[in-house]
Amino acid sequence: MNQQNKPIHGVWASRWVFILAATGSAIGLGNIWKFPYMAGENGGAAFVLVYLVCIALIGVPIMMAEVMLGRRGGMSPINSMGRLARDAGVSQRWKAVGGLGAVAGFFLLSLYTVIAGWALFYIWEMASGALRGAGAEEVTAVYEGLQANVWLVLGCHTVFMAMTMFVVARGVNKGLEVAVRILMPLLFLLLLGLLGYSFTSEGFMPAVHFLFAFDASAFTVKAALLAMGHAFFTLSLGLGAIMAYGAYMPREVTDRKTGKRKPVSIASTVFTIAALDTLVALVAGLVIFPVVFANALEPGEGPRLLFVTLPLAFASIPFGMMLGTVFFVLLTCAAWTSSISLGEPLVAWLVEKGWNRIKAAVVIGGSAWLLGIGTVLSFNYWSEVTFLGRTFFGNLEFLTINIMLPLGGLLIAIFAGWVMKETHARKELAMQSFGLYMVWRAMVRVFAPLAVIAIFIFVALVPDGDDADEAEADVPVVETVVEPTGLPETTDE
Ligand code: PHE
């Protein structure tokens, strides 16, 4: 089989660009929106600890497998899997792993751009100063007003989808690479700036305590399993996004110092990505909670933490509107580089079928936009329309995050560990330490698949155990009412 990256789509200019792109995919709504409230509600440090273990023991090995399969396949996940299956002498049905991922990516894209669209709206709310000095009622009314205004949400969803597909249409080097080169440093800079502000806040120590003080009693099996599911989502695993990016990863680069060609190590690259993703999630917690605590607000607001609690805090502090603007620009950048990676695998596949990239981006973006209307409506007209107790949005989110992602990860681990020829895997990974290679192999063959199966059993046993939304029932101070939309509402305001 062809061992070289055929530059149909392009190759990242360097290892660092790949790191920026993959980190850009990984860091998103999962880190800044979901992680802080999940950690806060599931025992703080107890949750953080399990999450870190999951990232290290399941996330990193599966991510290495995805990058390895992608780089060896050199194409979109569907066609890479086809090539790799041929290479391994097994059925072309393995292409379905890529297909499953592509569908999951498409579903996720459709809802991701709706939530990210809310962030766009909040940039405007903050920058215009509309919320300055606003009280709880007013801030809640703004959030609820947004949800009720279908045209506004649809407009934001449209803009965000257009931003995403604009980048994807420009291709790997002129689009994706340019975007991550600009957006990722900006994101880190904004986050550092906000962290600097947090340090000076009187809420900083309570926030540290909230996130890191180990409370063994808060530790539950459910929290452990939630942490594991989130590890998949936050690292963008199981749907081929990382596999697609891996296909554009160079095998060798020129060493700046010696001028010689040297191999690009998958293992150290993946460690860097996982470390950056984790760091950003933790720092996001340290940015959000100090503002919340300094204003004596409730941290257990779940999904509303970012769109109600935080704006409420920003409304009352000095320079709050400016900080708030920076925060929502940051969230937008993070979500943008993630949504790009949701669209790329499918567009790349169509390009391999001979489509023009712009046409492919328009068709995929347009269809995901259409499907996204279901999510938009789930928060208003269709909020009462439920199936299996969840709205359209709730079902799509549940299906993708809790079923398709872990299933994809499981199949990827099985393929990398059991199906492909061992010599091929070892050659592609090119790890210097044989011991570490054996650790990786044991992880993808045994540990990771077993852990994923555990998630499935959990999902089957706890019918509504989708994500941290559900864990809100554990928050002591606030009374939680699960609305028909599937998003819990707190009623302490
Ligand atoms: N990792 C992204 C986040 O944390 C979400 C994502 C999942 C992006 C899967 C691409 C693929 O928000």
Coordinates of C-alpha atoms in Angstrom, one line a residue, residues 83-265:
R83 CA -6.7 1.1 2.6
L84 CA -5.7 -0.2 6.0
A85 CA -8.2 -3.0 5.8
R86 CA -6.8 -4.1 2.4
D87 CA -3.3 -3.8 3.9
A88 CA -4.3 -6.0 6.7
G89 CA -6.1 -8.5 4.4
V90 CA -9.5 -8.1 6.1
S91 CA -12.9 -7.1 4.8
Q92 CA -13.7 -3.7 3.4
R93 CA -16.5 -3.6 5.9
W94 CA -13.9 -1.9 8.2
K95 CA -14.6 1.2 6.1
A96 CA -17.8 1.4 8.2
V97 CA -15.6 2.7 11.1
G98 CA -14.8 5.7 9.0
G99 CA -18.4 5.9 7.9
L100 CA -19.7 5.8 11.5
G101 CA -17.3 8.6 12.4
A102 CA -18.3 10.7 9.5
V103 CA -22.0 10.4 10.4
A104 CA -21.2 11.2 14.1
G105 CA -19.2 14.2 13.0
F106 CA -22.0 15.4 10.8
F107 CA -24.5 15.1 13.6
L108 CA -22.2 16.8 16.1
L109 CA -21.4 19.6 13.7
S110 CA -25.1 20.3 13.3
L111 CA -25.6 20.9 17.0
Y112 CA -22.1 22.3 17.8
T113 CA -22.7 25.3 15.6
V114 CA -25.9 26.1 17.3
I115 CA -24.4 26.2 20.8
A116 CA -21.3 28.0 19.4
G117 CA -23.8 30.5 17.9
W118 CA -24.9 31.4 21.4
A119 CA -21.4 32.4 22.1
L120 CA -21.5 34.8 19.1
F121 CA -24.6 36.3 20.5
Y122 CA -22.9 36.8 23.9
I123 CA -19.9 38.5 22.3
W124 CA -22.4 41.1 21.0
E125 CA -24.2 41.3 24.4
M126 CA -21.0 41.9 26.2
A127 CA -19.3 44.2 23.7
S128 CA -22.4 46.4 23.4
G129 CA -22.5 46.8 27.2
A130 CA -26.1 45.8 27.2
L131 CA -25.7 43.7 30.3
R132 CA -23.7 46.2 32.3
G133 CA -25.1 46.3 35.8
A134 CA -27.8 43.8 35.0
G135 CA -29.3 41.7 37.8
A136 CA -30.1 38.0 37.9
E137 CA -33.6 38.4 36.4
E138 CA -32.4 40.5 33.5
V139 CA -29.5 38.1 32.7
T140 CA -31.8 35.1 32.8
A141 CA -34.3 37.0 30.6
V142 CA -31.6 37.6 28.0
Y143 CA -30.8 33.9 27.9
E144 CA -34.4 32.8 27.8
G145 CA -35.1 35.6 25.3
L146 CA -32.3 34.2 23.1
Q147 CA -33.7 30.7 23.2
A148 CA -37.2 31.9 22.4
N149 CA -36.0 34.0 19.4
V150 CA -35.8 31.3 16.7
W151 CA -34.7 33.7 14.0
L152 CA -31.8 35.1 16.2
V153 CA -30.5 31.7 17.1
L154 CA -30.9 30.5 13.5
G155 CA -29.0 33.6 12.4
C156 CA -26.1 32.9 14.8
H157 CA -26.1 29.2 13.8
T158 CA -25.9 30.3 10.1
V159 CA -23.0 32.7 10.8
F160 CA -21.1 30.1 12.7
M161 CA -21.7 27.4 10.1
A162 CA -20.5 29.8 7.4
M163 CA -17.4 30.6 9.4
T164 CA -16.7 26.9 9.7
M165 CA -17.2 25.9 6.1
F166 CA -15.4 29.0 4.8
V167 CA -12.2 27.6 6.5
V168 CA -12.9 24.0 5.4
A169 CA -13.5 25.1 1.8
R170 CA -10.1 26.8 1.6
G171 CA -8.4 23.5 2.3
V172 CA -5.8 22.1 4.6
N173 CA -3.0 24.6 4.1
K174 CA -4.9 27.8 3.1
G175 CA -7.8 27.2 5.4
L176 CA -7.3 24.9 8.4
E177 CA -3.6 25.7 8.8
V178 CA -4.1 29.5 8.6
A179 CA -7.0 29.4 11.0
V180 CA -5.2 27.4 13.7
R181 CA -2.0 29.5 13.3
I182 CA -4.0 32.6 14.2
L183 CA -6.8 31.3 16.4
M184 CA -4.8 29.0 18.7
P185 CA -2.1 31.5 19.8
L186 CA -5.0 34.0 20.3
L187 CA -6.9 31.6 22.4
F188 CA -3.9 30.9 24.6
L189 CA -3.2 34.6 25.0
L190 CA -6.8 35.4 25.9
L191 CA -6.9 32.6 28.4
L192 CA -3.7 33.6 30.0
G193 CA -5.0 37.2 30.2
L194 CA -8.1 36.0 31.9
L195 CA -6.2 33.7 34.2
G196 CA -4.1 36.7 35.2
Y197 CA -7.3 38.5 36.2
S198 CA -8.5 35.5 38.1
F199 CA -5.3 35.4 40.2
T200 CA -6.2 38.9 41.5
S201 CA -9.8 37.9 42.3
E202 CA -10.8 37.1 45.8
G203 CA -12.7 34.1 44.4
F204 CA -9.5 32.5 43.2
M205 CA -8.7 30.4 46.3
P206 CA -12.3 29.2 46.7
A207 CA -12.2 28.2 43.1
V208 CA -8.9 26.3 43.6
H209 CA -10.5 24.6 46.6
F210 CA -13.7 23.8 44.7
L211 CA -11.8 22.2 41.8
F212 CA -8.9 20.6 43.5
A213 CA -9.8 19.8 47.1
F214 CA -10.1 16.1 47.2
D215 CA -13.4 15.1 48.7
A216 CA -13.6 11.3 48.6
S217 CA -17.2 11.3 49.6
A218 CA -18.2 13.1 46.4
F219 CA -16.6 10.4 44.4
T220 CA -19.0 8.1 42.7
V221 CA -18.8 5.4 40.1
K222 CA -21.1 7.5 38.0
A223 CA -18.7 10.4 38.2
A224 CA -15.9 8.0 37.1
L225 CA -17.8 6.9 34.1
L226 CA -18.8 10.4 33.2
A227 CA -15.2 11.4 33.4
M228 CA -14.4 8.6 31.0
G229 CA -17.0 9.6 28.5
H230 CA -15.9 13.2 28.6
A231 CA -12.3 12.2 28.0
F232 CA -13.4 10.9 24.5
F233 CA -15.4 14.0 23.7
T234 CA -12.8 16.5 24.8
L235 CA -10.0 14.8 22.9
S236 CA -12.2 14.6 19.8
L237 CA -11.8 10.8 19.7
G238 CA -13.8 8.1 18.0
L239 CA -15.2 10.0 15.0
G240 CA -12.2 10.3 12.7
A241 CA -11.5 14.0 13.2
I242 CA -8.1 13.2 14.6
M243 CA -7.6 10.4 12.0
A244 CA -8.3 12.9 9.3
Y245 CA -5.8 15.4 10.8
G246 CA -3.3 12.5 11.2
A247 CA -3.5 11.9 7.4
Y248 CA -2.0 15.3 6.9
M249 CA 0.8 14.8 9.4
P250 CA 4.3 14.6 7.9
R251 CA 6.4 11.5 8.6
E252 CA 9.6 13.4 8.6
V253 CA 10.6 17.0 9.1
T254 CA 13.9 18.9 8.8
D255 CA 15.6 19.5 12.1
R256 CA 16.2 23.2 12.4
K257 CA 19.5 22.8 14.3
T258 CA 21.1 20.0 12.3
G259 CA 19.3 20.5 9.0
K260 CA 18.8 16.8 8.9
R261 CA 15.5 15.0 8.3
K262 CA 14.1 13.4 11.4
P263 CA 11.0 11.3 12.1
V264 CA 7.9 12.9 13.6
S265 CA 7.0 11.0 16.7

